[in-house]
Amino acid sequence: MPDPMKRLLVLFTLVTLALNTTACGQTASDLSPAERKARILSNLVFEFPQLEQYRVEIGDIEPTDIEGLSQGTFTINGQQTQLFLVTDDDTQLFMVSADPVDVSRSADGLAAARAEREQAAAAEVSERREQLNEALADLPVRGNPNAPVTIVEFSDFQCPYCSRAFATVEQVLAKYPEDVRLVYAQFPLNNHPWARPASIAALCAAQQDPDAFWTLHDGYFRNQSEINPGNVTAKSRDFLTTADVDVATWATCTEDASSDAHQEAVATLDANMALGEELGVTGTPGFFVNGRFVNGAQPLEAFEALIEEAKGDS
């Protein structure tokens, strides 16, 4: 959306609009739905001349549970919808930026609602943890495989923030060698041209030896500035020099898109990304600590708090 439209919509959320009546003093009840919407739109454009630059459509206006108020929406260029409340006599229109808030609960009611919310959140975290463990069971693990705390990292080998998080995760594993295991899930972003080839190369290495996966994982993050779309395969091959893999088999998997091994790697990558999107990951890195989401390259302290809490829950 263009920036001017964004600024306009932000302004709308702060405005109460006094609607002009027509010269003959018609009220909403005197107008057809189409005439009422046309009048509201005319007043909106009068108050916000910027709207003349866009295609604005008023949706249906319907009664609410609040006496004297109806609600409706208008849409700009078919992209952004703004909710509004309008008095039934069409004298005032209120832009609404969020759903109504229930302010009727007593102290006891709030305590019960809070307990219910916490219970629901805990159940969601537990369900997410099981979903991650099941979906990623076949991926390489770093750390104690039987650790009580699992950190799942959705990451991108080319992402600079992921490189920063790499150093933090190393600190986490060094501090909690028995308590934490790391599972790396592929989430290469479209704007990083060598990230997806690197993901496939790493998954091809994992087909032969899990340790070879981590060899590439470390190589990519420690040498990120030296890698580009033209040399990512050659660099990967260099990193694997000391790994226990058949390089020819790995190369076929990495470079031959028609091979079964390559298609298996792609399927794993795509499944990782689909799972991340389903769980709300939109950027990298994104972490789940026993199912609790941690967004971005957070400091060690952020992980310590969640790890200690997760250890207590285990």
XYZ file of C-alpha atoms in Angstrom:
314
model
C 0.000 0.000 0.000
C 1.380 3.498 -0.763
C 2.636 5.399 2.246
C 0.085 8.228 1.834
C -2.717 5.674 2.141
C -1.128 4.258 5.299
C -0.912 7.733 6.825
C -4.502 8.379 5.887
C -5.717 5.201 7.557
C -3.729 5.989 10.707
C -5.398 9.390 10.753
C -8.819 7.805 10.365
C -8.368 5.800 13.566
C -8.002 9.063 15.487
C -11.009 10.891 14.060
C -14.610 11.466 15.041
C -16.345 12.923 11.995
C -19.321 15.259 12.198
C -21.499 14.502 9.176
C -23.244 17.333 7.383
C -26.956 16.960 6.675
C -28.459 17.822 3.348
C -30.126 21.182 2.757
C -33.602 19.708 3.208
C -32.601 18.160 6.555
C -33.019 14.515 5.555
C -32.184 11.906 8.222
C -30.976 8.373 7.679
C -34.505 7.031 7.822
C -35.501 9.274 4.910
C -32.803 7.878 2.638
C -32.411 4.650 0.772
C -29.335 2.574 1.748
C -27.576 3.702 -1.439
C -28.371 7.365 -0.781
C -27.192 7.081 2.815
C -23.888 5.537 1.775
C -23.422 8.186 -0.913
C -23.949 10.953 1.629
C -21.507 9.421 4.112
C -18.930 9.037 1.362
C -19.400 12.668 0.255
C -18.730 13.837 3.811
C -15.684 11.597 4.148
C -14.215 13.025 0.956
C -15.010 16.558 2.153
C -13.159 15.973 5.429
C -10.352 13.986 3.790
C -9.740 15.376 0.275
C -6.946 12.804 -0.155
C -9.659 10.198 -0.712
C -10.345 11.677 -4.131
C -7.128 9.959 -5.280
C -8.504 6.509 -4.430
C -11.434 4.245 -5.199
C -13.525 4.264 -2.035
C -16.520 1.996 -1.531
C -18.920 2.027 1.435
C -20.113 -1.408 2.518
C -23.453 -2.333 4.070
C -24.447 -0.372 7.171
C -26.055 -2.577 9.797
C -27.443 -2.156 13.328
C -25.247 -2.926 16.351
C -26.096 -4.045 19.875
C -25.586 -0.441 20.980
C -28.748 1.632 20.787
C -28.456 4.518 18.382
C -25.370 3.230 16.590
C -24.924 1.320 13.348
C -21.709 -0.028 11.895
C -20.233 -0.230 8.448
C -16.989 -0.350 6.542
C -15.352 1.465 3.693
C -12.674 0.002 1.484
C -9.867 1.891 -0.260
C -8.773 0.553 -3.652
C -10.163 -2.832 -2.721
C -7.189 -3.404 -0.384
C -7.660 -1.818 3.024
C -10.910 -1.910 4.981
C -11.770 0.523 7.774
C -14.554 -0.157 10.263
C -16.723 2.728 11.457
C -19.677 3.389 13.771
C -22.284 5.938 12.750
C -25.147 7.388 14.753
C -28.564 6.440 13.453
C -29.335 10.097 12.791
C -26.128 10.363 10.723
C -24.731 13.230 12.766
C -21.468 11.581 13.842
C -19.199 8.884 12.473
C -16.524 7.194 14.591
C -13.541 5.375 13.072
C -12.850 2.093 14.903
C -9.302 0.728 15.050
C -9.999 -2.373 17.168
C -12.768 -4.631 18.399
C -14.825 -3.532 21.431
C -13.296 -4.240 24.850
C -15.397 -5.842 27.582
C -15.032 -3.606 30.650
C -17.881 -5.161 32.660
C -15.902 -7.816 34.566
C -15.533 -7.614 38.321
C -12.306 -8.452 40.164
C -13.477 -12.048 40.547
C -14.532 -12.155 36.913
C -11.142 -10.862 35.797
C -9.354 -13.461 37.931
C -11.430 -16.240 36.379
C -10.890 -14.868 32.862
C -7.152 -14.557 33.489
C -6.934 -18.152 34.717
C -8.900 -19.345 31.698
C -6.615 -17.398 29.352
C -3.468 -18.801 30.977
C -4.855 -22.334 30.776
C -5.673 -21.880 27.094
C -2.213 -20.436 26.399
C -0.509 -23.342 28.154
C -2.591 -25.835 26.177
C -1.661 -24.050 22.934
C 2.051 -24.160 23.787
C 1.825 -27.865 24.633
C 0.005 -28.617 21.376
C 2.554 -26.598 19.403
C 5.418 -28.448 21.098
C 3.960 -31.819 20.127
C 3.341 -30.621 16.584
C 6.948 -29.444 16.217
C 8.410 -32.613 17.719
C 6.367 -34.815 15.407
C 6.933 -32.782 12.237
C 10.680 -32.339 12.746
C 11.518 -35.722 14.236
C 13.797 -36.708 11.347
C 15.909 -33.540 11.264
C 19.467 -33.439 12.667
C 19.750 -32.568 16.350
C 22.524 -30.706 18.110
C 22.915 -31.129 21.862
C 21.536 -33.839 24.120
C 18.945 -35.726 21.997
C 17.033 -36.591 25.189
C 17.145 -33.087 26.651
C 13.987 -31.852 28.401
C 14.072 -28.578 26.455
C 13.884 -28.434 22.664
C 14.695 -25.268 20.760
C 13.387 -25.302 17.210
C 14.981 -22.613 15.060
C 13.383 -21.521 11.789
C 16.272 -19.873 10.035
C 17.932 -18.718 6.825
C 21.631 -19.318 6.137
C 21.989 -15.950 4.360
C 20.112 -13.877 6.942
C 22.453 -11.537 8.897
C 20.196 -11.633 11.967
C 20.340 -15.432 11.860
C 24.133 -15.219 11.829
C 23.944 -13.090 14.965
C 21.558 -15.604 16.547
C 23.956 -18.421 15.633
C 26.462 -17.054 18.135
C 23.779 -16.824 20.824
C 22.585 -20.385 20.207
C 26.174 -21.597 20.587
C 26.232 -19.905 24.006
C 22.939 -21.562 24.923
C 24.179 -25.040 24.007
C 27.452 -24.473 25.861
C 25.615 -23.373 29.014
C 22.965 -26.131 28.887
C 24.749 -29.182 27.424
C 22.368 -31.666 29.071
C 19.192 -29.610 29.183
C 18.811 -28.300 25.624
C 18.699 -29.789 22.162
C 18.542 -27.716 18.966
C 16.580 -28.580 15.840
C 17.204 -26.390 12.797
C 14.249 -25.942 10.440
C 14.742 -24.458 6.990
C 13.104 -21.097 6.287
C 15.047 -19.447 3.426
C 13.580 -16.090 2.459
C 12.842 -15.150 -1.135
C 15.039 -12.055 -1.007
C 18.140 -14.120 -0.143
C 19.273 -15.699 -3.434
C 21.732 -18.267 -2.072
C 19.771 -19.252 1.025
C 17.583 -21.871 -0.678
C 20.486 -23.586 -2.527
C 22.347 -23.690 0.784
C 19.338 -25.256 2.503
C 19.139 -27.956 -0.156
C 22.891 -28.599 0.074
C 22.649 -28.952 3.856
C 19.687 -31.298 3.652
C 21.507 -33.391 1.042
C 24.445 -33.681 3.442
C 22.064 -34.703 6.223
C 20.810 -37.609 4.104
C 24.243 -39.176 4.498
C 25.382 -37.952 7.908
C 23.712 -35.612 10.453
C 27.114 -34.264 11.468
C 27.711 -33.194 7.867
C 24.572 -31.075 8.075
C 25.995 -29.197 11.051
C 29.319 -28.833 9.231
C 27.542 -26.889 6.496
C 25.346 -25.057 9.013
C 28.422 -23.738 10.817
C 30.286 -23.052 7.587
C 27.504 -20.912 6.185
C 27.100 -18.788 9.293
C 30.807 -18.376 10.038
C 31.622 -17.457 6.431
C 28.385 -15.746 5.455
C 30.034 -12.626 3.995
C 32.158 -14.737 1.612
C 29.265 -16.656 0.045
C 27.230 -15.584 -2.958
C 24.843 -17.257 -5.444
C 27.721 -18.056 -7.761
C 29.950 -19.851 -5.271
C 27.540 -21.349 -2.731
C 27.923 -24.898 -4.129
C 31.716 -24.648 -4.330
C 31.886 -23.242 -0.803
C 29.631 -26.034 0.423
C 31.932 -28.586 -1.163
C 34.926 -26.959 0.581
C 33.167 -27.070 3.954
C 32.462 -30.783 3.474
C 36.116 -31.689 2.917
C 36.446 -33.091 6.429
C 32.922 -34.522 6.627
C 32.044 -38.205 6.351
C 30.094 -37.987 3.080
C 30.413 -39.265 -0.444
C 30.884 -35.955 -2.247
C 29.727 -37.309 -5.614
C 26.460 -38.549 -4.088
C 26.017 -35.244 -2.285
C 26.686 -33.305 -5.512
C 24.029 -35.303 -7.383
C 21.522 -34.570 -4.649
C 22.437 -30.887 -4.588
C 22.663 -30.170 -8.295
C 20.527 -32.725 -10.144
C 16.951 -31.495 -9.731
C 15.616 -34.689 -11.312
C 17.241 -36.985 -8.747
C 15.154 -38.612 -6.038
C 17.559 -37.336 -3.377
C 17.177 -33.739 -4.556
C 13.400 -33.999 -4.602
C 13.469 -35.454 -1.089
C 15.543 -32.489 0.111
C 13.173 -30.032 -1.550
C 10.167 -31.767 0.008
C 11.734 -31.488 3.453
C 12.572 -27.819 2.904
C 9.066 -26.984 1.698
C 7.510 -28.891 4.604
C 9.663 -26.921 7.060
C 8.552 -23.647 5.520
C 4.882 -24.645 5.474
C 5.078 -25.600 9.145
C 6.764 -22.313 10.033
C 4.110 -20.319 8.201
C 1.362 -22.329 9.883
C 2.872 -21.476 13.260
C 3.098 -17.770 12.456
C 6.755 -17.423 11.450
C 7.036 -14.495 9.043
C 10.749 -13.661 9.256
C 14.005 -15.102 10.472
C 15.174 -16.184 12.876
C 12.147 -17.520 14.705
C 12.521 -19.856 17.693
C 10.234 -22.131 19.675
C 11.472 -23.072 23.142
C 9.374 -26.086 24.133
C 6.632 -24.524 22.035
C 6.996 -20.918 23.271
C 7.717 -18.491 20.455
C 10.770 -16.226 20.484
C 10.908 -13.776 17.594
C 14.194 -12.524 16.166
C 17.801 -12.539 17.289
C 17.280 -12.245 21.039
C 20.073 -12.060 23.640
C 21.146 -15.016 25.748
C 19.093 -13.766 28.703
C 15.842 -14.134 26.759
C 16.557 -17.820 26.152
C 17.778 -18.429 29.706
C 14.465 -17.325 31.187
C 12.426 -19.574 28.904
C 14.787 -22.528 29.351
C 14.613 -22.316 33.140
C 10.826 -22.095 32.960
C 10.659 -25.050 30.561
C 12.954 -27.121 32.814
C 10.581 -26.445 35.677
C 7.607 -27.599 33.638
C 9.291 -30.839 32.523
